[in-house]
Coordinates of C-alpha atoms in Angstrom, one line a residue:
M1 CA 94.1 93.8 65.4
G2 CA 91.5 92.9 68.1
I3 CA 91.7 93.5 71.8
Q4 CA 92.6 89.9 72.6
T5 CA 95.4 89.8 70.1
W6 CA 96.9 93.0 71.4
T7 CA 96.5 91.8 74.9
F8 CA 98.4 88.6 74.2
I9 CA 101.2 90.6 72.5
I10 CA 101.6 93.3 75.2
V11 CA 101.0 91.1 78.2
G12 CA 103.3 88.4 76.7
L13 CA 106.1 90.8 76.2
T14 CA 105.9 92.2 79.7
F15 CA 105.8 88.7 81.2
A16 CA 108.8 87.7 79.2
L17 CA 110.6 90.8 80.5
Y18 CA 109.7 90.0 84.1
I19 CA 110.8 86.4 83.8
G20 CA 114.0 87.4 82.0
I21 CA 114.9 89.8 84.8
A22 CA 114.2 87.1 87.4
I23 CA 116.6 84.7 85.6
W24 CA 119.3 87.4 85.3
S25 CA 119.0 88.5 89.0
R26 CA 118.4 85.1 90.7
A27 CA 119.5 85.0 94.3
S28 CA 122.4 82.9 95.4
S29 CA 122.4 83.7 99.1
T30 CA 119.9 84.5 101.9
K31 CA 121.1 88.2 101.9
E32 CA 120.3 88.5 98.2
F33 CA 117.0 86.7 98.8
Y34 CA 115.9 88.8 101.7
V35 CA 117.4 92.3 101.0
A36 CA 118.8 92.1 97.4
G37 CA 122.3 92.1 98.9
G38 CA 121.8 95.6 100.4
G39 CA 123.2 97.3 97.4
V40 CA 120.2 98.7 95.4
S41 CA 120.6 102.4 94.3
P42 CA 118.2 105.0 95.7
L43 CA 116.6 105.6 92.3
A44 CA 116.0 101.9 91.6
N45 CA 114.7 101.4 95.1
G46 CA 112.4 104.4 94.7
L47 CA 110.9 102.9 91.5
A48 CA 110.6 99.4 93.1
T49 CA 109.0 100.8 96.2
A50 CA 106.5 102.8 94.2
A51 CA 105.6 99.6 92.3
D52 CA 105.5 97.6 95.5
W53 CA 103.2 100.2 97.0
M54 CA 100.9 100.8 94.0
S55 CA 99.1 97.5 94.1
A56 CA 95.9 96.4 92.3
A57 CA 94.2 98.5 95.0
S58 CA 95.8 101.6 93.7
F59 CA 95.7 100.8 90.0
L60 CA 92.3 99.2 89.8
G61 CA 90.5 99.6 93.1
M62 CA 91.2 103.2 94.1
A63 CA 89.8 104.9 91.0
G64 CA 86.9 102.5 91.1
I65 CA 86.0 103.2 94.7
I66 CA 86.3 107.0 94.1
A67 CA 84.1 106.7 91.0
F68 CA 81.4 105.0 92.9
S69 CA 81.8 106.7 96.3
G70 CA 82.6 110.2 95.1
Y71 CA 83.7 112.5 97.9
D72 CA 83.8 109.6 100.4
G73 CA 86.4 107.9 98.3
S74 CA 88.9 110.7 99.1
V75 CA 89.7 108.9 102.4
Y76 CA 91.8 106.5 100.3
L77 CA 93.8 109.3 98.7
M78 CA 94.4 111.1 102.0
G79 CA 95.2 108.0 104.0
W80 CA 97.5 106.2 101.6
T81 CA 99.4 109.3 100.5
G82 CA 99.7 110.7 104.1
G83 CA 100.8 107.3 105.4
Y84 CA 103.7 107.1 103.0
V85 CA 104.9 110.5 104.1
L86 CA 104.7 109.3 107.7
L87 CA 106.6 106.1 106.9
A88 CA 109.3 107.9 105.0
L89 CA 110.0 110.6 107.6
L90 CA 109.2 108.9 110.9
L91 CA 110.2 105.2 110.6
A92 CA 112.2 104.2 107.5
P93 CA 115.6 105.8 108.3
Y94 CA 115.7 104.5 111.8
L95 CA 114.7 101.0 110.8
R96 CA 117.4 101.0 108.1
K97 CA 119.9 102.0 110.7
F98 CA 118.9 99.2 113.0
G99 CA 120.0 96.9 110.2
K100 CA 117.7 93.9 110.3
F101 CA 116.2 91.9 107.5
T102 CA 112.5 92.0 108.5
V103 CA 110.0 93.8 110.7
P104 CA 109.6 90.7 113.0
D105 CA 113.4 90.6 113.2
F106 CA 113.4 94.2 114.4
I107 CA 110.7 93.6 117.0
G108 CA 112.3 90.3 118.2
D109 CA 115.7 92.0 118.8
R110 CA 114.4 95.3 120.0
Y111 CA 112.1 93.6 122.5
Y112 CA 114.7 90.9 123.3
S113 CA 112.1 88.2 123.0
N114 CA 111.2 85.3 120.7
V115 CA 107.6 85.6 121.9
A116 CA 107.5 89.1 120.5
R117 CA 109.1 87.9 117.3
T118 CA 106.5 85.2 117.0
V119 CA 103.6 87.6 117.6
A120 CA 105.1 89.9 114.9
V121 CA 105.3 86.9 112.5
V122 CA 101.6 86.1 113.1
A123 CA 100.7 89.8 112.6
A124 CA 102.8 89.9 109.4
L125 CA 101.0 86.8 108.1
F126 CA 97.6 88.2 108.9
V127 CA 98.4 91.5 107.1
S128 CA 100.1 89.9 104.1
F129 CA 97.5 87.3 103.4
T130 CA 94.7 89.8 103.7
Y131 CA 96.6 92.2 101.4
V132 CA 97.6 89.6 98.8
A133 CA 93.9 88.5 98.4
G134 CA 93.2 91.9 96.8
Q135 CA 96.2 91.4 94.4
M136 CA 95.1 88.0 93.3
R137 CA 91.6 89.2 92.7
G138 CA 92.9 92.0 90.6
V139 CA 94.9 89.5 88.4
G140 CA 91.7 87.4 88.0
V141 CA 89.6 90.4 87.0
V142 CA 92.1 91.4 84.3
F143 CA 92.6 88.0 82.8
S144 CA 88.8 87.2 82.9
R145 CA 88.0 90.0 80.5
F146 CA 91.0 90.3 78.2
L147 CA 92.0 86.7 77.8
D148 CA 88.5 85.3 77.9
V149 CA 89.1 83.0 80.8
E150 CA 87.4 82.4 84.0
V151 CA 88.4 84.6 87.0
N152 CA 89.7 81.6 88.8
T153 CA 91.9 80.6 85.8
G154 CA 93.3 84.1 85.7
V155 CA 94.3 83.8 89.4
Y156 CA 96.1 80.5 88.6
I157 CA 98.1 82.1 85.8
G158 CA 99.0 85.0 88.1
M159 CA 100.1 82.6 90.8
A160 CA 102.4 80.8 88.4
V161 CA 104.1 84.0 87.1
V162 CA 104.6 85.6 90.5
L163 CA 105.8 82.4 92.1
F164 CA 108.5 82.0 89.3
Y165 CA 110.3 85.2 89.9
A166 CA 109.7 85.4 93.7
F167 CA 110.9 81.7 94.0
L168 CA 114.0 82.2 91.8
G169 CA 115.1 85.7 92.6
G170 CA 113.8 86.6 96.1
M171 CA 114.1 90.3 96.9
K172 CA 116.9 90.7 94.3
G173 CA 114.7 89.4 91.5
I174 CA 111.6 91.2 92.8
T175 CA 113.4 94.6 93.1
Y176 CA 114.5 94.8 89.5
T177 CA 111.3 93.2 88.2
Q178 CA 109.4 95.9 90.1
V179 CA 111.4 98.7 88.4
A180 CA 110.2 97.4 85.1
Q181 CA 106.6 96.9 86.4
Y182 CA 106.5 100.5 87.6
C183 CA 107.4 101.7 84.1
V184 CA 104.7 99.5 82.6
L185 CA 101.9 100.4 85.1
I186 CA 102.5 104.2 85.1
F187 CA 102.6 104.3 81.3
A188 CA 99.4 102.2 81.2
F189 CA 97.7 104.4 83.7
M190 CA 98.6 107.8 82.2
V191 CA 98.2 107.2 78.4
P192 CA 94.4 106.5 78.5
A193 CA 93.9 109.2 81.1
I194 CA 95.5 111.8 78.8
F195 CA 93.5 110.6 75.8
I196 CA 90.2 110.7 77.6
S197 CA 91.0 114.1 79.2
L198 CA 91.6 115.5 75.7
M199 CA 88.4 113.9 74.3
A200 CA 86.3 115.2 77.2
T201 CA 87.7 118.6 77.9
G202 CA 90.4 119.4 75.4
N203 CA 93.0 119.5 78.2
P204 CA 95.8 116.9 78.0
V205 CA 96.5 117.1 81.8
P206 CA 94.0 114.8 83.5
Q207 CA 94.4 116.5 86.9
L208 CA 93.3 119.8 85.3
G209 CA 90.8 118.2 82.9
M210 CA 88.8 116.9 85.8
G211 CA 88.0 120.5 86.8
S212 CA 87.6 121.9 83.3
S213 CA 84.5 122.3 81.2
G214 CA 83.6 119.8 78.6
T215 CA 82.8 120.2 74.9
D216 CA 79.2 121.4 75.9
G217 CA 80.6 124.2 78.0
V218 CA 79.5 122.6 81.3
Y219 CA 82.1 121.9 84.0
L220 CA 82.7 118.2 84.2
L221 CA 82.0 117.9 87.9
D222 CA 78.8 119.9 87.7
K223 CA 77.7 117.7 84.8
L224 CA 78.4 114.5 86.8
D225 CA 76.6 115.9 89.9
G226 CA 73.6 116.7 87.6
L227 CA 73.6 113.2 86.1
M228 CA 73.6 111.5 89.5
T229 CA 71.0 113.7 91.2
D230 CA 68.7 113.4 88.1
L231 CA 68.8 109.6 88.5
G232 CA 68.3 109.7 92.3
F233 CA 71.9 109.2 93.5
T234 CA 73.7 111.5 96.0
A235 CA 75.7 114.2 94.2
Y236 CA 79.2 113.1 93.4
T237 CA 80.8 115.9 95.3
D238 CA 78.7 115.2 98.4
G239 CA 79.5 112.6 101.0
T240 CA 77.4 110.2 102.9
K241 CA 79.9 108.9 105.4
S242 CA 80.0 110.4 108.9
T243 CA 83.0 112.7 109.8
T244 CA 83.9 110.2 112.5
D245 CA 84.1 107.3 110.1
I246 CA 86.1 109.3 107.6
F247 CA 88.6 110.3 110.3
F248 CA 89.1 106.7 111.5
I249 CA 89.4 105.2 108.0
T250 CA 91.9 107.9 107.0
A251 CA 93.9 107.4 110.2
A252 CA 93.9 103.6 109.8
L253 CA 95.1 103.8 106.2
M254 CA 97.9 106.3 107.2
L255 CA 99.1 104.3 110.3
G256 CA 98.7 101.0 108.5
T257 CA 100.9 102.3 105.6
A258 CA 103.6 103.1 108.1
G259 CA 103.4 99.6 109.5
L260 CA 103.2 97.5 106.3
P261 CA 106.0 95.0 106.4
H262 CA 106.4 94.6 102.6
V263 CA 107.0 98.3 102.2
I264 CA 109.3 98.7 105.2
I265 CA 111.5 95.9 104.1
R266 CA 112.3 97.8 100.9
F267 CA 114.4 100.3 103.0
F268 CA 116.7 97.5 104.0
T269 CA 117.9 97.0 100.4
V270 CA 119.9 100.3 100.1
P271 CA 123.5 100.6 101.3
K272 CA 123.1 103.6 103.7
V273 CA 120.6 105.5 105.9
K274 CA 120.9 108.5 103.6
D275 CA 120.0 106.3 100.7
A276 CA 116.8 105.2 102.5
R277 CA 115.7 108.8 102.8
K278 CA 116.5 109.4 99.1
S279 CA 114.7 106.4 97.9
A280 CA 111.7 107.4 100.0
G281 CA 111.7 110.8 98.3
Y282 CA 111.9 109.2 94.8
A283 CA 109.1 106.8 95.7
L284 CA 106.8 109.6 96.9
L285 CA 107.3 111.4 93.6
F286 CA 106.6 108.4 91.5
I287 CA 103.5 107.5 93.6
A288 CA 102.1 111.0 93.3
I289 CA 101.9 110.7 89.5
L290 CA 99.3 108.0 89.8
Y291 CA 97.6 109.2 92.9
T292 CA 96.9 112.7 91.5
T293 CA 95.5 111.1 88.3
A294 CA 93.2 108.6 89.9
P295 CA 90.4 111.1 90.8
A296 CA 90.3 112.4 87.2
I297 CA 90.0 108.8 85.9
A298 CA 87.2 108.2 88.4
V299 CA 85.2 111.3 87.1
F300 CA 85.8 110.4 83.5
A301 CA 84.8 106.8 84.0
R302 CA 81.6 107.5 86.0
T303 CA 80.4 110.2 83.5
N304 CA 81.1 108.0 80.4
L305 CA 79.4 105.0 82.0
M306 CA 76.2 106.8 82.9
E307 CA 75.9 108.6 79.6
T308 CA 76.6 105.3 77.7
V309 CA 74.2 102.9 79.4
Q310 CA 71.3 104.9 80.7
D311 CA 68.1 104.1 78.8
T312 CA 70.1 102.3 76.1
P313 CA 68.3 99.3 74.6
Y314 CA 70.2 96.1 75.5
K315 CA 70.3 95.1 71.8
E316 CA 72.1 98.4 70.9
I317 CA 74.6 98.3 73.8
P318 CA 78.3 98.3 72.8
D319 CA 80.3 95.1 72.7
W320 CA 82.3 96.1 75.8
F321 CA 79.2 95.7 78.0
T322 CA 78.4 92.2 76.9
K323 CA 82.1 91.2 77.2
W324 CA 82.1 92.3 80.8
E325 CA 78.7 90.7 81.3
D326 CA 80.2 87.4 80.2
T327 CA 82.8 87.7 83.0
G328 CA 80.1 88.1 85.6
L329 CA 81.3 91.6 86.6
I330 CA 78.4 93.5 85.1
A331 CA 74.8 92.5 85.5
W332 CA 71.4 93.9 84.6
T333 CA 67.9 93.1 85.7
D334 CA 65.0 93.9 83.3
K335 CA 62.0 93.8 85.7
N336 CA 59.7 95.9 83.5
G337 CA 60.5 94.0 80.3
D338 CA 61.2 97.2 78.2
G339 CA 64.6 95.8 77.1
K340 CA 66.4 99.1 78.2
I341 CA 69.2 99.4 80.7
Q342 CA 68.5 101.7 83.6
Y343 CA 71.3 102.9 86.0
L344 CA 69.4 103.7 89.2
P345 CA 70.1 103.7 92.9
G346 CA 69.6 100.3 94.5
S347 CA 71.2 97.0 94.9
A348 CA 70.3 94.6 92.2
V349 CA 72.2 91.7 93.9
E350 CA 72.4 93.1 97.4
G351 CA 76.0 94.2 96.9
K352 CA 77.2 90.7 96.2
K353 CA 78.7 89.2 93.1
P354 CA 75.9 88.2 90.7
M355 CA 75.0 84.6 90.2
F356 CA 73.7 83.7 86.8
S357 CA 71.5 81.0 85.4
E358 CA 72.2 79.2 82.1
A359 CA 69.1 80.8 80.5
R360 CA 69.0 84.1 78.7
G361 CA 66.5 86.9 79.0
A362 CA 64.0 88.1 76.3
V363 CA 66.6 90.4 74.8
G364 CA 69.6 88.1 75.3
Q365 CA 70.8 89.4 78.8
R366 CA 72.3 87.0 81.3
L367 CA 69.7 86.2 84.0
I368 CA 70.6 86.8 87.7
T369 CA 69.4 84.2 90.2
N370 CA 70.3 86.0 93.4
S371 CA 68.7 89.4 92.6
S372 CA 66.1 91.0 94.9
A373 CA 65.5 94.0 92.6
T374 CA 62.0 95.2 92.2
R375 CA 62.8 97.4 89.2
N376 CA 65.4 97.7 86.4
E377 CA 68.8 97.9 88.0
L378 CA 72.5 97.7 86.9
Y379 CA 75.3 96.1 88.9
V380 CA 78.8 97.2 88.0
D381 CA 81.8 95.7 89.8
R382 CA 83.9 98.7 91.0
D383 CA 87.2 96.9 90.2
I384 CA 86.5 97.1 86.4
T385 CA 86.4 100.9 86.4
V386 CA 89.9 101.5 85.2
L387 CA 89.9 98.5 82.8
A388 CA 86.6 99.3 81.2
N389 CA 87.1 103.0 80.9
P390 CA 89.2 103.0 77.7
E391 CA 86.6 100.7 76.0
I392 CA 83.7 102.9 77.1
A393 CA 85.5 105.9 75.7
G394 CA 86.2 104.2 72.4
L395 CA 90.0 104.3 72.6
P396 CA 92.2 102.2 70.3
N397 CA 92.6 98.5 71.1
W398 CA 96.3 98.7 71.9
I399 CA 95.6 101.2 74.7
I400 CA 92.9 98.8 76.1
A401 CA 95.5 96.0 76.1
L402 CA 98.1 98.3 77.6
V403 CA 95.8 99.0 80.6
A404 CA 95.4 95.3 81.1
A405 CA 99.2 94.9 81.2
G406 CA 99.4 97.8 83.7
G407 CA 96.8 96.2 86.0
L408 CA 98.7 92.9 86.0
A409 CA 102.0 94.7 86.7
A410 CA 100.5 96.5 89.6
A411 CA 99.0 93.4 91.1
L412 CA 102.0 91.1 90.5
S413 CA 104.5 93.6 91.9
T414 CA 102.8 93.9 95.2
A415 CA 101.9 90.3 95.4
A416 CA 105.6 89.4 95.0
G417 CA 106.6 91.7 97.8
L418 CA 104.0 90.2 100.1
L419 CA 105.0 86.7 99.2
L420 CA 108.5 87.6 100.2
V421 CA 107.4 88.9 103.6
I422 CA 105.5 85.6 104.1
S423 CA 108.4 83.4 103.1
T424 CA 111.0 85.3 105.1
S425 CA 108.7 85.4 108.2
I426 CA 108.6 81.6 108.1
S427 CA 112.2 80.8 107.0
H428 CA 114.1 83.5 108.8
D429 CA 112.0 84.7 111.8
L430 CA 110.6 81.3 112.8
I431 CA 112.9 78.6 111.5
K432 CA 116.3 80.3 111.6
K433 CA 115.8 82.5 114.7
Q434 CA 113.9 80.1 116.9
F435 CA 113.8 76.5 115.9
A436 CA 117.1 75.8 114.0
P437 CA 119.6 78.6 114.6
N438 CA 122.5 76.6 113.2
I439 CA 120.8 75.9 109.9
S440 CA 123.1 76.5 106.9
D441 CA 122.6 79.4 104.5
K442 CA 121.7 77.0 101.7
K443 CA 119.0 75.2 103.7
E444 CA 117.5 78.5 104.9
L445 CA 117.3 79.6 101.3
L446 CA 115.5 76.4 100.4
I447 CA 113.0 76.8 103.2
A448 CA 112.4 80.4 102.0
R449 CA 111.6 79.2 98.6
V450 CA 109.3 76.4 99.8
S451 CA 107.6 78.9 102.0
S452 CA 107.0 81.0 98.8
L453 CA 105.2 78.0 97.3
F454 CA 103.0 77.6 100.4
A455 CA 102.3 81.4 100.4
V456 CA 101.2 81.6 96.8
V457 CA 98.8 78.7 97.2
V458 CA 97.1 80.4 100.2
A459 CA 97.1 83.7 98.3
G460 CA 95.4 82.1 95.3
Y461 CA 92.7 80.7 97.6
F462 CA 91.9 84.2 98.9
G463 CA 92.1 85.6 95.4
I464 CA 89.4 83.2 94.3
N465 CA 87.3 83.7 97.5
P466 CA 87.9 87.4 98.4
P467 CA 85.9 89.1 101.1
G468 CA 85.1 92.2 99.0
F469 CA 86.3 94.6 96.4
V470 CA 90.1 95.0 95.9
A471 CA 90.4 98.4 97.6
S472 CA 88.1 97.5 100.6
V473 CA 90.0 94.2 101.1
V474 CA 93.3 96.0 101.1
A475 CA 91.9 98.6 103.6
L476 CA 91.4 95.7 106.0
A477 CA 95.1 94.8 105.8
F478 CA 96.0 98.4 106.6
G479 CA 93.8 98.3 109.7
L480 CA 95.5 95.1 110.8
A481 CA 98.9 96.6 110.3
A482 CA 98.0 99.8 112.1
S483 CA 96.6 97.9 115.1
S484 CA 99.6 95.6 115.4
F485 CA 102.9 96.9 114.0
F486 CA 102.7 100.7 114.1
P487 CA 102.7 101.2 117.9
A488 CA 105.4 98.5 118.4
I489 CA 107.7 100.1 115.8
V490 CA 107.2 103.7 116.9
M491 CA 107.7 102.9 120.6
G492 CA 110.6 100.6 119.7
I493 CA 112.3 103.5 118.1
F494 CA 111.4 106.5 120.3
S495 CA 110.8 105.0 123.8
K496 CA 113.7 103.5 125.7
R497 CA 111.3 102.5 128.5
M498 CA 109.0 100.3 126.3
N499 CA 109.7 96.7 127.2
R500 CA 108.8 93.3 125.9
E501 CA 105.8 92.7 128.2
G502 CA 104.2 96.0 127.0
A503 CA 104.9 95.4 123.3
I504 CA 103.7 91.8 123.3
T505 CA 100.4 92.5 125.2
G506 CA 99.8 95.6 123.1
M507 CA 100.3 93.8 119.8
V508 CA 98.1 90.9 120.8
A509 CA 95.3 93.1 122.1
G510 CA 95.3 95.5 119.1
L511 CA 95.4 92.6 116.6
A512 CA 92.8 90.6 118.4
I513 CA 90.1 93.3 118.7
T514 CA 90.6 94.5 115.1
S515 CA 90.4 90.9 113.8
Y516 CA 87.3 90.3 115.8
Y517 CA 85.6 93.4 114.5
I518 CA 86.5 92.6 110.9
A519 CA 85.3 88.9 111.3
R520 CA 82.0 90.1 112.7
F521 CA 81.1 93.2 110.7
K522 CA 82.9 92.5 107.4
L523 CA 83.2 88.8 107.0
G524 CA 80.1 87.6 109.0
W525 CA 82.2 84.8 110.6
I526 CA 81.2 85.8 114.2
G527 CA 77.9 86.8 115.8
N528 CA 74.3 87.0 114.7
P529 CA 74.0 88.5 111.1
E530 CA 71.0 90.5 112.4
T531 CA 73.2 92.3 114.9
S532 CA 76.2 92.6 112.6
T533 CA 75.0 95.3 110.2
A534 CA 76.2 98.8 109.6
N535 CA 73.7 100.1 112.1
D536 CA 75.5 98.0 114.8
W537 CA 79.0 99.3 114.2
W538 CA 80.7 100.5 117.4
F539 CA 80.7 104.3 117.6
G540 CA 79.7 104.3 113.9
I541 CA 83.1 103.2 112.8
S542 CA 83.3 100.9 109.7
P543 CA 85.5 97.8 109.6
E544 CA 87.9 99.6 107.3
G545 CA 88.5 102.3 110.0
F546 CA 88.5 100.1 113.1
G547 CA 92.3 99.6 112.9
T548 CA 92.6 103.1 114.4
V549 CA 90.8 101.9 117.5
G550 CA 92.9 98.8 117.6
M551 CA 96.0 101.0 117.4
L552 CA 94.9 103.1 120.3
V553 CA 94.1 100.0 122.4
N554 CA 97.6 98.7 121.5
F555 CA 99.3 102.0 122.6
V556 CA 97.4 102.3 125.9
I557 CA 97.9 98.7 127.0
A558 CA 101.5 98.6 126.0
M559 CA 102.3 101.8 127.9
V560 CA 100.4 100.7 131.0
I561 CA 102.0 97.3 131.1
S562 CA 105.5 98.7 130.5
R563 CA 105.1 101.0 133.5
F564 CA 104.3 98.2 135.9
T565 CA 107.1 95.8 134.7
A566 CA 110.8 95.9 134.6
P567 CA 112.5 98.2 132.1
P568 CA 114.5 96.8 129.1
P569 CA 118.1 95.8 129.7
E570 CA 120.8 98.5 129.4
E571 CA 122.1 97.2 126.1
V572 CA 118.7 97.4 124.5
Q573 CA 118.2 101.0 125.7
E574 CA 121.6 101.8 124.3
I575 CA 120.6 100.4 120.9
V576 CA 117.5 102.6 120.9
E577 CA 119.7 105.6 121.7
I578 CA 122.2 104.7 118.9
I579 CA 119.6 104.3 116.1
R580 CA 118.3 107.8 116.7
I581 CA 121.8 109.4 116.2
P582 CA 122.0 110.9 112.7
S583 CA 125.0 109.0 111.4
G584 CA 125.6 106.3 108.8
A585 CA 125.0 102.6 109.1
G586 CA 126.6 99.6 107.6
D587 CA 125.1 96.6 105.9
A588 CA 122.2 94.7 107.3
V589 CA 123.7 92.2 109.7
E590 CA 122.8 89.7 112.3
H591 CA 123.1 91.1 115.9

């Protein structure tokens, strides 16, 4: 059977499974909608947390950005893995013991202020919408290639599926759907990695195969370094980023991880504090399987791509190349008219998505209208690395279709968690807590579901008009979380002296300066484009790493303001003392 037939079968079966679980586990109360009733087992919660955490950025984007950035891409591995350890050990047990439904709920009660709650809601919406843009883009990329539809159409299909089970089941439906999605995505990630490692090195363990010698007796990393330097690229194992930028990006990813509302909320779904610790341990184990394999896939993919396309006549190029070219995610300029593809350093389309004319070139290639290339150049979208790798390696069609299903599982699992954060922030933290405290449980559940509809429409827009590659878009969300939530949560747990005035001004200042920096240097919404280039970055820090600066600003302002204003009430200080005592906690309740 062909790739498209296999894709319809495997993706169709997985979607039927997700929808069936959503129907089986539909929520009938706000507690089930928000925290799955608080009765999820540690193992199931660990699987669901891993799926929630391993988004399209992990499944599609991370290996792609490592493949194209080499050593510099290691910041994503260090930041995201280290951040999860920080979250599991430093924050999750205490937040579970506090017993609230959402992060804005915790901040509103801990800082005894609806203003603080509102600021936290705004921060949650900023983070969630930025993050979900990457997931929707990932869905569009998968569908555009394997179902032969436009990227935008793929986004619409993903919106419909994720809305169905998020709307119907809330956290209860999302949790058990994510358990299934983890099984799908990890199987889809590991099977081709094992096959390709065997083909390239004879070693079935991808993590070991990456450092082994190939069939020609040359170590794979040495071979890749040689290929890249021969073509004029920087060696794969060398970095180009400054040490300062690497530090700030890593820190932003770590601290942002510890402040992500859609991950934190998962620890409210287990019965006890001890279960929160157990589920964090399980999740870290499940996450490590994918994260230790991603660098190997990156090496295999970059090597296979360079060996396959370099100096290959377009008329002899394999079908996978023209299929991806039809989606607009691969582009080639033939400036010298020799009809051969060259993979050389440069920017054929100035780092932007190619725009094509209706005409075809002399050898049948799609013609780019926005290219400024002066020689033959190749544009490859980083987000197709994992998806195209099995095709480049010549693996069976069912494995290629399986990878497509895995990419969709990764994107949809995280998108569902983010949509829940958005809907609960609106229905619970704004409507219930501030505007209509006497609203019935039934009406609150209806508002939560309507909010899901609003959220998925906005998410779809950002998926169609993303500000960058999946991993880089998601990195911006981590920066926003680091600059807004992390200081407020840490000081809320460990500082009895931190008051509402300090927390509010700190969050506003951290979020504002980070948003400004991203809007100016990443999105180009603010300032003169001529003074908003990489050469103009403050202290040489990229937009992906500036969340660390925002976090420091947040901490400093919050601590200074709190020292010059009244301390929190005694009952709040007592709550802070109690949540740090290592004893059990009951169900999530309203205080």
